[in-house]
XYZ file of C-alpha atoms in Angstrom:
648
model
C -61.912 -78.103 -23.738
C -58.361 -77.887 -25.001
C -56.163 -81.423 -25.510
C -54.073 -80.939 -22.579
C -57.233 -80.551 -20.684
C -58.854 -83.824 -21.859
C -55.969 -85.647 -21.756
C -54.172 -85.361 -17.950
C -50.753 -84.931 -18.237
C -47.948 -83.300 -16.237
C -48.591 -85.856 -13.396
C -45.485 -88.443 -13.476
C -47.404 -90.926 -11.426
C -50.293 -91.083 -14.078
C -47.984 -91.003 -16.999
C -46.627 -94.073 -15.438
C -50.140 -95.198 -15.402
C -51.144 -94.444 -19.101
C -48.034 -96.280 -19.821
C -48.767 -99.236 -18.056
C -52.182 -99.450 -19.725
C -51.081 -98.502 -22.980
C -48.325 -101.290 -23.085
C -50.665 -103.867 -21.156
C -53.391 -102.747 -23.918
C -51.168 -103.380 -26.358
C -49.931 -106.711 -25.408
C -53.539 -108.165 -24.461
C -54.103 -107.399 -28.406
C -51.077 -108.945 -29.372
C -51.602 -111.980 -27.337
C -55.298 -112.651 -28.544
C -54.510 -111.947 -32.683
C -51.247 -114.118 -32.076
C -53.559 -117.452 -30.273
C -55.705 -116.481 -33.095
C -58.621 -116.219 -29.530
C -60.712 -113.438 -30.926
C -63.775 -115.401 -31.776
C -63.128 -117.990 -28.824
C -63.324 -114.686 -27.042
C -66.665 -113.203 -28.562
C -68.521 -116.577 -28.692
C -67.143 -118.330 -25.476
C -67.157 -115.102 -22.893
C -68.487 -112.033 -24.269
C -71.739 -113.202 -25.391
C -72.359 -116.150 -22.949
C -75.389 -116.324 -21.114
C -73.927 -119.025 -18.931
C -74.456 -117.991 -15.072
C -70.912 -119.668 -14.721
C -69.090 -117.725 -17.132
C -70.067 -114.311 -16.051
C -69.590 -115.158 -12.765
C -66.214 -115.619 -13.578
C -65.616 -112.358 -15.371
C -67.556 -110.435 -12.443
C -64.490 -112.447 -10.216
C -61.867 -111.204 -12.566
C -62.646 -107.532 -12.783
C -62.731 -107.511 -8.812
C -59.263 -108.311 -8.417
C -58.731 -105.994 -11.154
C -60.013 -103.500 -9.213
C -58.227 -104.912 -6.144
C -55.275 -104.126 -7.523
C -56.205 -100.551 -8.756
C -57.942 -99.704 -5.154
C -54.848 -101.103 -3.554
C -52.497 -99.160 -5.293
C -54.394 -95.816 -4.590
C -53.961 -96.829 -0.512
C -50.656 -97.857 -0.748
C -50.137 -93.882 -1.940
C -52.442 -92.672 0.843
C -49.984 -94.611 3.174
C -47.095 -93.815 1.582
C -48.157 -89.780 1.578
C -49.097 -90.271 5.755
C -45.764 -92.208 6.439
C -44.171 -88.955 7.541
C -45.104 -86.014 8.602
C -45.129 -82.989 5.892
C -45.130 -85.653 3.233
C -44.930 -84.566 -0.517
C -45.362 -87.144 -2.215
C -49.312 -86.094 -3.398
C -50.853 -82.417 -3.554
C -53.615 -82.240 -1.727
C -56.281 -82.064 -4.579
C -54.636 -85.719 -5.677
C -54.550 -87.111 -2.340
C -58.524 -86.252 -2.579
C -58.930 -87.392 -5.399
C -56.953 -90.723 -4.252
C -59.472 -91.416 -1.177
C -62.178 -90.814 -3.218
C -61.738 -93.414 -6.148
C -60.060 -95.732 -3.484
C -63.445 -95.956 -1.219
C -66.151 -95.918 -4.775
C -64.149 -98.323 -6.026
C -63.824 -100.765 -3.222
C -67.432 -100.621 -2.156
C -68.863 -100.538 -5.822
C -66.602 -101.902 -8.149
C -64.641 -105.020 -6.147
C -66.774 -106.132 -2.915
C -70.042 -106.022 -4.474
C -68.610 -107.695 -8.279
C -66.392 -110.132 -6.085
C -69.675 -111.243 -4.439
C -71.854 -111.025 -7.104
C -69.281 -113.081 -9.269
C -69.273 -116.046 -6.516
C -73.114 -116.014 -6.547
C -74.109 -116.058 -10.172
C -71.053 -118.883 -10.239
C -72.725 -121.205 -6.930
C -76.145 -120.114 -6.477
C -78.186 -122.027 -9.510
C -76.010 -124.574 -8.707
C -76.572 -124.831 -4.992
C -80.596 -124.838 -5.606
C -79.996 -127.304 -8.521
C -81.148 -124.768 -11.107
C -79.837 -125.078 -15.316
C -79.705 -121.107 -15.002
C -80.537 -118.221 -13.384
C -84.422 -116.959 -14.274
C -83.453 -113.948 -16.831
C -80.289 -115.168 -18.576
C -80.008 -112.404 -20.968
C -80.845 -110.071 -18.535
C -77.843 -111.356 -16.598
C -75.823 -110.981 -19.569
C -77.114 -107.332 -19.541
C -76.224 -106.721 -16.038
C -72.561 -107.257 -16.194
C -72.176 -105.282 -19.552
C -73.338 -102.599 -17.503
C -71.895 -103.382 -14.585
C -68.491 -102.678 -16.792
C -69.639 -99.930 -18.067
C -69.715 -97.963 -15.398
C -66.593 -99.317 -13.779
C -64.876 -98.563 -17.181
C -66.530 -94.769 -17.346
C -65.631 -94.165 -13.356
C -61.943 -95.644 -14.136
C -61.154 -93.698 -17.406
C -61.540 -90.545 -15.011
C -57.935 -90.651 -13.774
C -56.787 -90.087 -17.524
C -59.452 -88.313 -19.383
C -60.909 -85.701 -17.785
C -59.803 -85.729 -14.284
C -60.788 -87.856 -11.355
C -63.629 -87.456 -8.585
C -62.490 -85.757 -5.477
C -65.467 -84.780 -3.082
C -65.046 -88.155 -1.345
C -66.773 -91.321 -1.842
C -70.110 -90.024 -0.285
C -69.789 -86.973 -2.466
C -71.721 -84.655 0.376
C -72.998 -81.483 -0.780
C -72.250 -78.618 -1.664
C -68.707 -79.767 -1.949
C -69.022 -82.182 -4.450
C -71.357 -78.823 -6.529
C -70.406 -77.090 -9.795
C -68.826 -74.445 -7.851
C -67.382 -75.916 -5.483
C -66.133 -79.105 -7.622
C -65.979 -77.975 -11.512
C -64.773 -80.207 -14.309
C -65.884 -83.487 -15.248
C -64.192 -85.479 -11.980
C -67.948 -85.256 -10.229
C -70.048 -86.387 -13.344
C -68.166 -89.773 -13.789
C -68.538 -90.263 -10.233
C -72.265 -89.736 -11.053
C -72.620 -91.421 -14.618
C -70.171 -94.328 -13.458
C -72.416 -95.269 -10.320
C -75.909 -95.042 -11.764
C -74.642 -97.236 -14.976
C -73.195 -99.730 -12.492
C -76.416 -99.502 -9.979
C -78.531 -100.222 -12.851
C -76.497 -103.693 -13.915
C -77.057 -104.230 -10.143
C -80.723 -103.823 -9.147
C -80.986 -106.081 -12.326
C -79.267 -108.699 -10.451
C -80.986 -108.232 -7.575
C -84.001 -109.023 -9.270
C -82.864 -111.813 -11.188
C -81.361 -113.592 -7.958
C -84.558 -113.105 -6.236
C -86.889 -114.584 -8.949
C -84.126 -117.437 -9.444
C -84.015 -118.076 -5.802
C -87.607 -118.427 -5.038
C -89.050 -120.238 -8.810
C -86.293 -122.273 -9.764
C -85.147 -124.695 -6.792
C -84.740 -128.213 -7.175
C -87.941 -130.611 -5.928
C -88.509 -130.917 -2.398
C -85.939 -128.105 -1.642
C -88.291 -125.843 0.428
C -86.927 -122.454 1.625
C -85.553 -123.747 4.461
C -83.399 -126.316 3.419
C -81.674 -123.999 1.218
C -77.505 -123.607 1.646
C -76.269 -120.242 3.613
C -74.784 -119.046 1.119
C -78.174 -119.048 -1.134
C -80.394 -117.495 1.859
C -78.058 -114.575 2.021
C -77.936 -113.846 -1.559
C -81.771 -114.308 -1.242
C -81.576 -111.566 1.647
C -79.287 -109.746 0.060
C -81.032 -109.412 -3.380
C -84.221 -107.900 -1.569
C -82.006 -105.461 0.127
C -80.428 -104.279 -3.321
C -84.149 -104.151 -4.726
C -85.456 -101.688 -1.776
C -82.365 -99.751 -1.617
C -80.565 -98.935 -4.934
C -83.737 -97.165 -6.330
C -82.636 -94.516 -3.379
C -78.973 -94.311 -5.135
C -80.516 -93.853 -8.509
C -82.730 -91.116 -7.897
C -80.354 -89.155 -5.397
C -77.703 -89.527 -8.137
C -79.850 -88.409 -10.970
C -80.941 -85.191 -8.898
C -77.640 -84.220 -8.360
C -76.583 -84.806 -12.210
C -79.602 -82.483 -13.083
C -78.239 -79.918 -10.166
C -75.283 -80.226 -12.253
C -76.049 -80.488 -15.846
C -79.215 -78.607 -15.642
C -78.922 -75.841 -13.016
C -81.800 -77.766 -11.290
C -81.339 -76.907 -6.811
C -82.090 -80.287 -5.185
C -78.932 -80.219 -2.849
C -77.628 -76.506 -4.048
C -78.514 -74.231 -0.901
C -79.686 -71.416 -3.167
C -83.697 -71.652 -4.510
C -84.423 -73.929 -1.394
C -82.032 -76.810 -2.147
C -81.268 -79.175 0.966
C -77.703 -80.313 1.097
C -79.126 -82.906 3.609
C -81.498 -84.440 1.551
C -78.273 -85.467 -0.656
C -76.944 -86.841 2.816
C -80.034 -88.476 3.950
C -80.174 -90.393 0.688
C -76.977 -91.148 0.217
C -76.930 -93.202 3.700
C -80.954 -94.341 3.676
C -78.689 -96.457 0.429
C -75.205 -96.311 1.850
C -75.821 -98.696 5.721
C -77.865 -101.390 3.600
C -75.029 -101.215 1.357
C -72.625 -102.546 4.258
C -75.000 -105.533 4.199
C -74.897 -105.713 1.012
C -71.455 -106.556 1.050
C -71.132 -108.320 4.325
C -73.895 -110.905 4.087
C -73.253 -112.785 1.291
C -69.686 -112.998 2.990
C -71.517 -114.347 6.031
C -73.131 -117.109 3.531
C -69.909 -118.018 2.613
C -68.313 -118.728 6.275
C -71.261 -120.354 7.236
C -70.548 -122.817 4.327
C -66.922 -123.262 4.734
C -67.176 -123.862 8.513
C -69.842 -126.564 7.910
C -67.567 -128.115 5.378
C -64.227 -128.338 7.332
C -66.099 -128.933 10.603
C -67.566 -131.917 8.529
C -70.879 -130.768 10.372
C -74.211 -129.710 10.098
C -74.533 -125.983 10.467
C -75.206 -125.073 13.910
C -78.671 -123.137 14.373
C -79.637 -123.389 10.805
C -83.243 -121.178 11.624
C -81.708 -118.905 14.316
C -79.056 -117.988 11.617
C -81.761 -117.353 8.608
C -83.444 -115.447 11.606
C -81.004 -113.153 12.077
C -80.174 -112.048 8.624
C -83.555 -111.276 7.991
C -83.590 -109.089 11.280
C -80.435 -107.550 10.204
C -81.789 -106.582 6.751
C -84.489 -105.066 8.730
C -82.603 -103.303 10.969
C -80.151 -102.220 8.079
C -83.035 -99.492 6.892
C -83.078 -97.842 10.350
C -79.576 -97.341 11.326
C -78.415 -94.720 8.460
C -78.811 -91.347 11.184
C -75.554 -92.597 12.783
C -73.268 -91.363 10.111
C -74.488 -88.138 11.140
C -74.944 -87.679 14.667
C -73.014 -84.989 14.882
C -75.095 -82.580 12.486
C -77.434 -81.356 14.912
C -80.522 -84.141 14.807
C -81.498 -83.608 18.205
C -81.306 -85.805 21.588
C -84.531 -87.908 20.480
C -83.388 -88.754 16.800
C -80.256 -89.515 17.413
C -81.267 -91.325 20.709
C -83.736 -93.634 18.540
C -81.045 -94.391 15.611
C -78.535 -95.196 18.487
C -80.945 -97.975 19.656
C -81.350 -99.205 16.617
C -77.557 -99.498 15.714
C -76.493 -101.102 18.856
C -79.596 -104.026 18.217
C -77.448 -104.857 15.595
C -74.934 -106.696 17.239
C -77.583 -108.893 18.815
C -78.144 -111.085 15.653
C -75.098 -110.655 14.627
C -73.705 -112.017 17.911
C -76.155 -114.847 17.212
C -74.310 -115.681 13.832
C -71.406 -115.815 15.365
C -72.047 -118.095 18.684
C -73.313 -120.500 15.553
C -70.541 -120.693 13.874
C -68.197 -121.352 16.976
C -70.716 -123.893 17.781
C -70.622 -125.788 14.489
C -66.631 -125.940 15.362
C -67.360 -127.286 18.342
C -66.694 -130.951 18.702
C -66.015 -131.206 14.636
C -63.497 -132.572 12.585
C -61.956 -129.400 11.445
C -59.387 -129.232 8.731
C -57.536 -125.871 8.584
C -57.439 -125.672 4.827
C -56.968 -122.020 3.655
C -60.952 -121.514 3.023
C -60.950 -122.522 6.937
C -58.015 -120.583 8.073
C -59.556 -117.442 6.455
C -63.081 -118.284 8.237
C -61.845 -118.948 11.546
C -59.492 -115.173 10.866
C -62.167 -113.752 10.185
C -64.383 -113.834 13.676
C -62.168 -112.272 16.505
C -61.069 -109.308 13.671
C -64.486 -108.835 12.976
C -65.605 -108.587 16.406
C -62.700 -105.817 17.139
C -64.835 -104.302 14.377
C -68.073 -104.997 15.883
C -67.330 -104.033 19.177
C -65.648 -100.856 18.363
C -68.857 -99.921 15.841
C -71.000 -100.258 19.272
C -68.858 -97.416 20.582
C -69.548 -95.292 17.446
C -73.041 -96.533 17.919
C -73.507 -94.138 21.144
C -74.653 -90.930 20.329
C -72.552 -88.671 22.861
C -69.392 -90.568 22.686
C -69.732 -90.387 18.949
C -69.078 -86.606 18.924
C -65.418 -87.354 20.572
C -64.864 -90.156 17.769
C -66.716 -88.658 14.427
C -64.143 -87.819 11.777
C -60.682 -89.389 13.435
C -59.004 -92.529 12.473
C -60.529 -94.688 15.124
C -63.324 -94.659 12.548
C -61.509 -95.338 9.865
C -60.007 -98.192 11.887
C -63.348 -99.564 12.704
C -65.277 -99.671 9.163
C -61.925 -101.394 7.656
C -62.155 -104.171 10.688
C -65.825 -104.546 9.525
C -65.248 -104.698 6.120
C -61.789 -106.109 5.367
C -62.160 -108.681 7.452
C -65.793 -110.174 6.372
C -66.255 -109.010 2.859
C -62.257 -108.835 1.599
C -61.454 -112.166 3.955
C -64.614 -113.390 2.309
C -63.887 -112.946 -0.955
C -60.916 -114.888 -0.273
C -62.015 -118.004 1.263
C -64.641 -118.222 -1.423
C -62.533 -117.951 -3.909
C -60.121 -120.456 -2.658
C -63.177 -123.108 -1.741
C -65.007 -122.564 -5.141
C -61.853 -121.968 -7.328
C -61.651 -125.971 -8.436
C -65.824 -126.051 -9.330
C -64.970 -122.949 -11.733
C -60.617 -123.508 -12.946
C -60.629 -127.166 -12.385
C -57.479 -127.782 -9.717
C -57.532 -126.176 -6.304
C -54.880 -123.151 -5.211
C -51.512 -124.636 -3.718
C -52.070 -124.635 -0.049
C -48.652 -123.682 0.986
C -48.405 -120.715 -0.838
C -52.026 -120.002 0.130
C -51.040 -120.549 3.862
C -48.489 -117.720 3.011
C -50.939 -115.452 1.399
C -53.254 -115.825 4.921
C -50.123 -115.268 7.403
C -49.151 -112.492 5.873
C -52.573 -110.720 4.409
C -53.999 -111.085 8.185
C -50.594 -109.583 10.305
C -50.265 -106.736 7.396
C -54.150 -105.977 8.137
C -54.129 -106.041 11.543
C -50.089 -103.725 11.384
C -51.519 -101.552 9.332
C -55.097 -100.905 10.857
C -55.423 -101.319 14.709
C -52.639 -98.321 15.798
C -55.205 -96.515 13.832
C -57.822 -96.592 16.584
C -54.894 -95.046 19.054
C -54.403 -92.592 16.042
C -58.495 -91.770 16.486
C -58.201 -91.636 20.266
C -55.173 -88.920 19.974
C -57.265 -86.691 17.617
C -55.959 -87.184 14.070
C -58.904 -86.509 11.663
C -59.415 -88.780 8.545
C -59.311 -87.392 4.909
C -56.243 -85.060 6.156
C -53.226 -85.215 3.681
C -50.233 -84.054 5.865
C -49.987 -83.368 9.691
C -47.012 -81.833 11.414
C -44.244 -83.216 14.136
C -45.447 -81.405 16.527
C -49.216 -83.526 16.400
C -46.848 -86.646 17.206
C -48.322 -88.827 14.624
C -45.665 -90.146 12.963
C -44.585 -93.592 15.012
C -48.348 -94.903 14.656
C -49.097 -93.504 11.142
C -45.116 -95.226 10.192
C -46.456 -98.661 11.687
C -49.547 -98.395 9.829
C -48.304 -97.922 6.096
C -45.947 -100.857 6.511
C -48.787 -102.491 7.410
C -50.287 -102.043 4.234
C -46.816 -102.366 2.387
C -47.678 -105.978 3.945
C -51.231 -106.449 2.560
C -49.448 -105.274 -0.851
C -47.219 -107.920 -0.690
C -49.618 -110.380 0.003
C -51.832 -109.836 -2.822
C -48.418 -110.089 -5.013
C -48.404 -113.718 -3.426
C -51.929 -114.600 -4.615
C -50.806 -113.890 -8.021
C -47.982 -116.012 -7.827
C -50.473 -119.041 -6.800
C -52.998 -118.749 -8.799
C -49.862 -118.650 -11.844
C -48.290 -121.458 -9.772
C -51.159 -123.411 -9.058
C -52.392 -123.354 -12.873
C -48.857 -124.736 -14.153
C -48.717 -127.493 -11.391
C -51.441 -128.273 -9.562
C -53.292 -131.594 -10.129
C -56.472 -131.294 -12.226
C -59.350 -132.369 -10.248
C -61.424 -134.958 -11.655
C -64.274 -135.772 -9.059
C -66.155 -132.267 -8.889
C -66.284 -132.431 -5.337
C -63.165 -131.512 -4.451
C -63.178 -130.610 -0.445
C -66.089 -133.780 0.121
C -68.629 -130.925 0.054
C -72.328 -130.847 1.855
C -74.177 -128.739 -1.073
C -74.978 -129.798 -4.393
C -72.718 -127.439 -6.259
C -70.052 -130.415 -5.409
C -72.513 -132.838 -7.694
C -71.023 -131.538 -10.542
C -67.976 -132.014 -12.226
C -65.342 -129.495 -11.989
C -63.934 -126.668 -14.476
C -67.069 -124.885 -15.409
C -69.545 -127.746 -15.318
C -71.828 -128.240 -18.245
C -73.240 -125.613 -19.624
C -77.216 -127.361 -18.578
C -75.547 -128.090 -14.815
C -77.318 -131.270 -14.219
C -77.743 -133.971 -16.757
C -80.701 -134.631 -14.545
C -81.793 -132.133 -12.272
C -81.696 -133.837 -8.533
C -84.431 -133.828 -5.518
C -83.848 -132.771 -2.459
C -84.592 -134.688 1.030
C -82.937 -132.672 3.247
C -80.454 -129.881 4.192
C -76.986 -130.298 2.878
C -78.395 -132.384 0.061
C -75.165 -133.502 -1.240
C -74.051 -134.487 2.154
C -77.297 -136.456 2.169
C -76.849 -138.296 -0.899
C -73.473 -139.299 -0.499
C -74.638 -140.918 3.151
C -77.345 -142.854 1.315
C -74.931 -143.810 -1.701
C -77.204 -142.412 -4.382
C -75.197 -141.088 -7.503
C -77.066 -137.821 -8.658
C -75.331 -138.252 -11.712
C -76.576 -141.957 -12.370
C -79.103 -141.412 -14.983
C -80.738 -144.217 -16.692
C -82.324 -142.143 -19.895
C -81.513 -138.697 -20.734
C -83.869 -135.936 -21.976
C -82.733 -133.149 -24.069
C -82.313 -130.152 -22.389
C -83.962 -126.562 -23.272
C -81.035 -124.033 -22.879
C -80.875 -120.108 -23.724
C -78.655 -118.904 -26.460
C -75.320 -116.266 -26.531
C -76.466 -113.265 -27.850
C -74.440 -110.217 -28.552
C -77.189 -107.543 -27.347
C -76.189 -106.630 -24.173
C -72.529 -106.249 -25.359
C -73.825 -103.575 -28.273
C -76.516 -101.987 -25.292
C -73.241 -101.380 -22.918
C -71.422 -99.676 -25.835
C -74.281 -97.484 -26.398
C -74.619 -96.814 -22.643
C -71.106 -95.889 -22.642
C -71.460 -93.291 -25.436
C -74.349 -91.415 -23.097
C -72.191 -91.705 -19.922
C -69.377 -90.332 -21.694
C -70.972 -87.642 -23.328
C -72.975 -86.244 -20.069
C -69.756 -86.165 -18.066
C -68.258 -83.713 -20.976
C -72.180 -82.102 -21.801
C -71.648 -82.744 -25.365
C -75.685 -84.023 -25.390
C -75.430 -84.950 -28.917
C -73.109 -88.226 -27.483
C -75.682 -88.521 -25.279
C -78.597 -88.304 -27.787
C -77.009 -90.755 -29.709
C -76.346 -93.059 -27.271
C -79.850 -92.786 -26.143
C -81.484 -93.711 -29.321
C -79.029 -96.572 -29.666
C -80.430 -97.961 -26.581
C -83.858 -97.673 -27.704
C -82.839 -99.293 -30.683
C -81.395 -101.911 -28.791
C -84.851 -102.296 -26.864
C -86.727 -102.438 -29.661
C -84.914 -104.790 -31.330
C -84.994 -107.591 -28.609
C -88.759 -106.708 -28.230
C -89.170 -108.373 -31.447
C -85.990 -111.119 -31.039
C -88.149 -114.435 -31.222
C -85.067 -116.417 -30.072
C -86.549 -118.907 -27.650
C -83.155 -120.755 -27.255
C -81.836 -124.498 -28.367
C -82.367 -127.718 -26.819
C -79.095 -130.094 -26.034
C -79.625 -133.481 -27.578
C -79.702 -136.906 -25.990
C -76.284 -137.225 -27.734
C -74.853 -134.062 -26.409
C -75.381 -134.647 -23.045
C -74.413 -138.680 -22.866
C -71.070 -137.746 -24.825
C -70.804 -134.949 -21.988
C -71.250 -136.959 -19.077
C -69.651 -139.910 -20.175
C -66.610 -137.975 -20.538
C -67.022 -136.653 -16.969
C -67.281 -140.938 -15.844
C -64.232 -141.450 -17.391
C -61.945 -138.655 -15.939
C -63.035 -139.619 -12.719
């Protein structure tokens, strides 16, 4: 491959972006040798096993990748604003939609969510840690890694362009050649990997490592629906790794899993990629259904309403999440039967989810509600998801589904879905949990800013897009003409996300805002929280969580404790603590992970050979690491907590 090749150039919007990198590069190096932060860096973040900590840096990639998947719609809009736009070639505009849908899905929703749960979950169950702490440790490395080898794509190599769900043959050798398609591969099975992991972890946290007397259900929202979700990522990303592995061998190898020629099915690429892809909705939408229920409780300063009809219903829509995945392809010639049965089983969706969302009305109902911004984003987020809902049930019909497959008024309906639970999500959790992990709370004001004008951008930008799907325009097209008379709705719609840009720039400002002026909170339970995550004190909590870990009476244990007047944190005699140690292994497994990734996507195997054994070296090495961790003395923890007393 000649330099010019590697190397993308001739493309002034991605010399802009190497700039940008370069000089941000560059100055984060600058910044870190001139605060003299490298080692704070390596022994404070990079090698911390602390659930907290990682949480954190799962947050902080997401908007990351916010801001990169952003950027790619705002040129998607910008390129549709008009008609005969040429602003983007085709082949970029394709390869535009396709990082801009991989990395929203994979590298910001599921991170973003992820983040918030390793940060709240052990401390909702009143857990030190999660069950496997290096393990978590390994999980993000990885998780980077593949966000780093998918990202590099733009400017090495050449990005992905056979779409997000990469259908066969399209995204083939012959049809796709270069490297663009083998990150896409590489990237998402070095990412799925750091995921399943979690999955696991959360599962064996959740159900061994509760606090006394909490029994499964008297467990927070928020902690059931990482429990749910954690099962689904265990049954379903296996799917994703194998389907992405055969297609790598169709690709490296000359193998014919999804290549028509030596009985290849293109389908079977299909099949799996959406037996995966509709659990992966839930995957991203429950947790974000945790986190409502747990904000609405709070400023409703009420028990949640239908505790065990809501756990009910995310169970039976993690069932129902499996048997739904036909309807992405109705129109490919199933058969009346098939898709009659899959239809079913879509629409019975909206029954529990209907349930969830009676409850939460219901918990409003008669409370003391205070529209913080957590709230205001909560409350948003029900009639824009039901304009989602309802509009899926119309997909959700087999023989009207031929009329709507492929137009905007799907794209319309999956960004209702997901915008407004996961992305409004994201938000309100962020905003409610930011003091337990920065220590001061966002400024409201400019928060109530960020909300007015995040939620009219979404709603400008999106709903003339179902009128654009009812008057025939097809997604994934790059230009249309006059003469389609597309261009009033399709104008509307990319200010609309002009909008959304702007909001995001207001976040920024906040969170820079709110960390030069807002007042440091002091108590740890900073919006008179219900769950026990409030116990503690504020700014990344100890590193054990709980001087003491507590019992648990009730539901809302906090809540319950505070109504009782018993101080979880007064102790008469501390114990020392036993507490897992940083280690630096996952860091050097990632790098060697990154080496085979890299390598595959360019077939130089020798990388990949290398890489390989490095990871087996890695593997044998902590095979024989008899590091059992430290214990935290007596003294540690009193100094600790006295401190906490006194900033009270």
């Amino acid at each position: 491959m000649k330099w010019d090749e590697f190397i993308i150039t001739g493309d002034p919007l991605i010399l802009g972006a190497q700039i940008s990198i370069l000089i941000s590069g560059i100055g984060a190096v600058f910044v870190l040798t001139y605060f003299k932060k490298w080692k704070w860096l390596w022994d404070e973040w990079i090698t911390s096993v602390d659930h907290k900590k990682l949480g954190i840096m799962y947050i902080l990639i997401a908007i990351l990748m916010f801001f990169r998947g952003g950027i790619d719609a705002l040129m998607m809009r910008t390129q549709l604003a008009a008609p005969n736009m040429t602003f983007l070639d085709s082949l970029h505009y394709n390869e535009i939609f396709t990082t801009h849908g991989t990395i929203m899905i994979i590298f910001m929703a599921m991170p973003f969510l992820i983040g918030l749960m390793n940060v709240v979950v052990p401390l909702q169950i009143g857990a030190r840690d999660v069950a496997f702490p290096f393990l978590n440790n390994l999980s993000f490395w990885t998780f980077v890694i593949g966000m780093g080898l998918f990202n590099i794509s733009f400017i090495i190599g050449g990005s992905p362009s056979a779409g997000w769900t990469s259908y066969m043959p399209l995204a083939s050798n012959e049809l796709n050649p270069g490297p663009g398609q083998n990150y896409y591969l590489l990237g998402l099975q070095i990412s799925g990997i750091g995921t399943l992991a979690t999955g696991v972890n959360m599962m064996v946290t959740i159900f061994k490592m509760r606090a006394k007397g909490m029994k499964l259900f008297m467990m927070p929202m928020f902690t059931w629906t990482t429990l749910i979700t954690s099962m689904i990522i265990v049954l379903a990303f296996p799917v994703l790794t194998i389907a992405l592995a055969e297609m790598t061998f169709d690709r490296l190898f000359g193998t014919h899993f999804f290549n028509l020629t030596n009985g290849g099915m293109p389908m079977l690429w299909a099949n799996l990629f959406w037996i995966w892809g509709h659990p992966e909705v839930y995957i991203v939408a429950l947790p974000a259904f945790g986190i409502f229920s747990e904000i609405i409780s709070t400023f409703s300063k009420k028990r949640l309403f239908g505790y065990n009809a809501m756990v009910y219903s995310i169970i039976a829509i993690s069932v129902l999440s499996f048997l739904v995945w036909v309807h992405h392809f109705f129109t490919m010639g199933s058969g009346a039967v098939v898709n009659s049965f899959f239809s079913i089983t879509t629409m019975a969706i909206s029954i529990p989810t209907g349930v969830k969302i009676f409850n939460w009305l219901l918990t409003m109902h008669k409370g003391r509600i205070s529209f913080t911004t957590p709230m205001l984003w909560s409350i948003a987020f029900i009639p824009n998801f039901v304009i989602g809902g309802v509009t899926g049930v119309m997909l959700a019909m087999a023989a009207a589904d031929y009329q709507y497959h492929n137009t905007y008024f799907l794209v319309s309906h999956f960004h209702y879905v997901l915008i407004a639970a996961t992305v409004f999500a994201c938000f309100a959790g962020l905003i409610y949990w930011y003091p337990k992990m920065f220590g001061h709370k966002l400024n409201e004001r400019i928060g109530k800013w960020f909300f007015w004008i995040f939620v009219a951008g979404f709603n400008i930008c999106f709903f003339p897009q179902y009128f654009l799907g009812l008057d025939g325009m097809p997604r994934r097209i790059n230009v249309y003409g006059v003469e389609d008379g597309w261009f009033a709705l399709n104008f509307i719609s990319t200010v609309g996300a002009f909008i959304m840009g702007l909001a995001f720039i207001i976040l920024v400002y906040n969170i820079y805002y709110s960390f030069r002026y807002s007042p440091r909170e002091t108590t740890g339970d900073s919006w008179d929280g219900r769950t026990l995550e409030w116990a503690t004190s504020s700014a990344i909590p100890p590193h054990y969580n709980f001087a003491k870990v507590p019992e648990v009476t009730s539901m809302d244990a906090y809540w319950k404790m505070k109504e009782e007047g018993i101080d979880p944190n007064k102790i008469e005699k501390y114990e020392k603590i036993h507490m897992p140690s940083n280690t630096a292994l996952p860091f050097v497994m990632g790098c060697f992970m990154f080496l085979v990734g890299f390598g595959l996507v360019f077939e130089w195997f020798w990388m990949g050979i290398v890489g390989g054994i490095g990871i087996f070296a890695c593997m044998a090495f902590r095979s024989f690491d008899y590091n059992d961790g430290y214990y935290v003395s007596v003294e540690e923890i009193e100094e600790t907590e006295k401190r906490a007393r006194e900033a009270k």
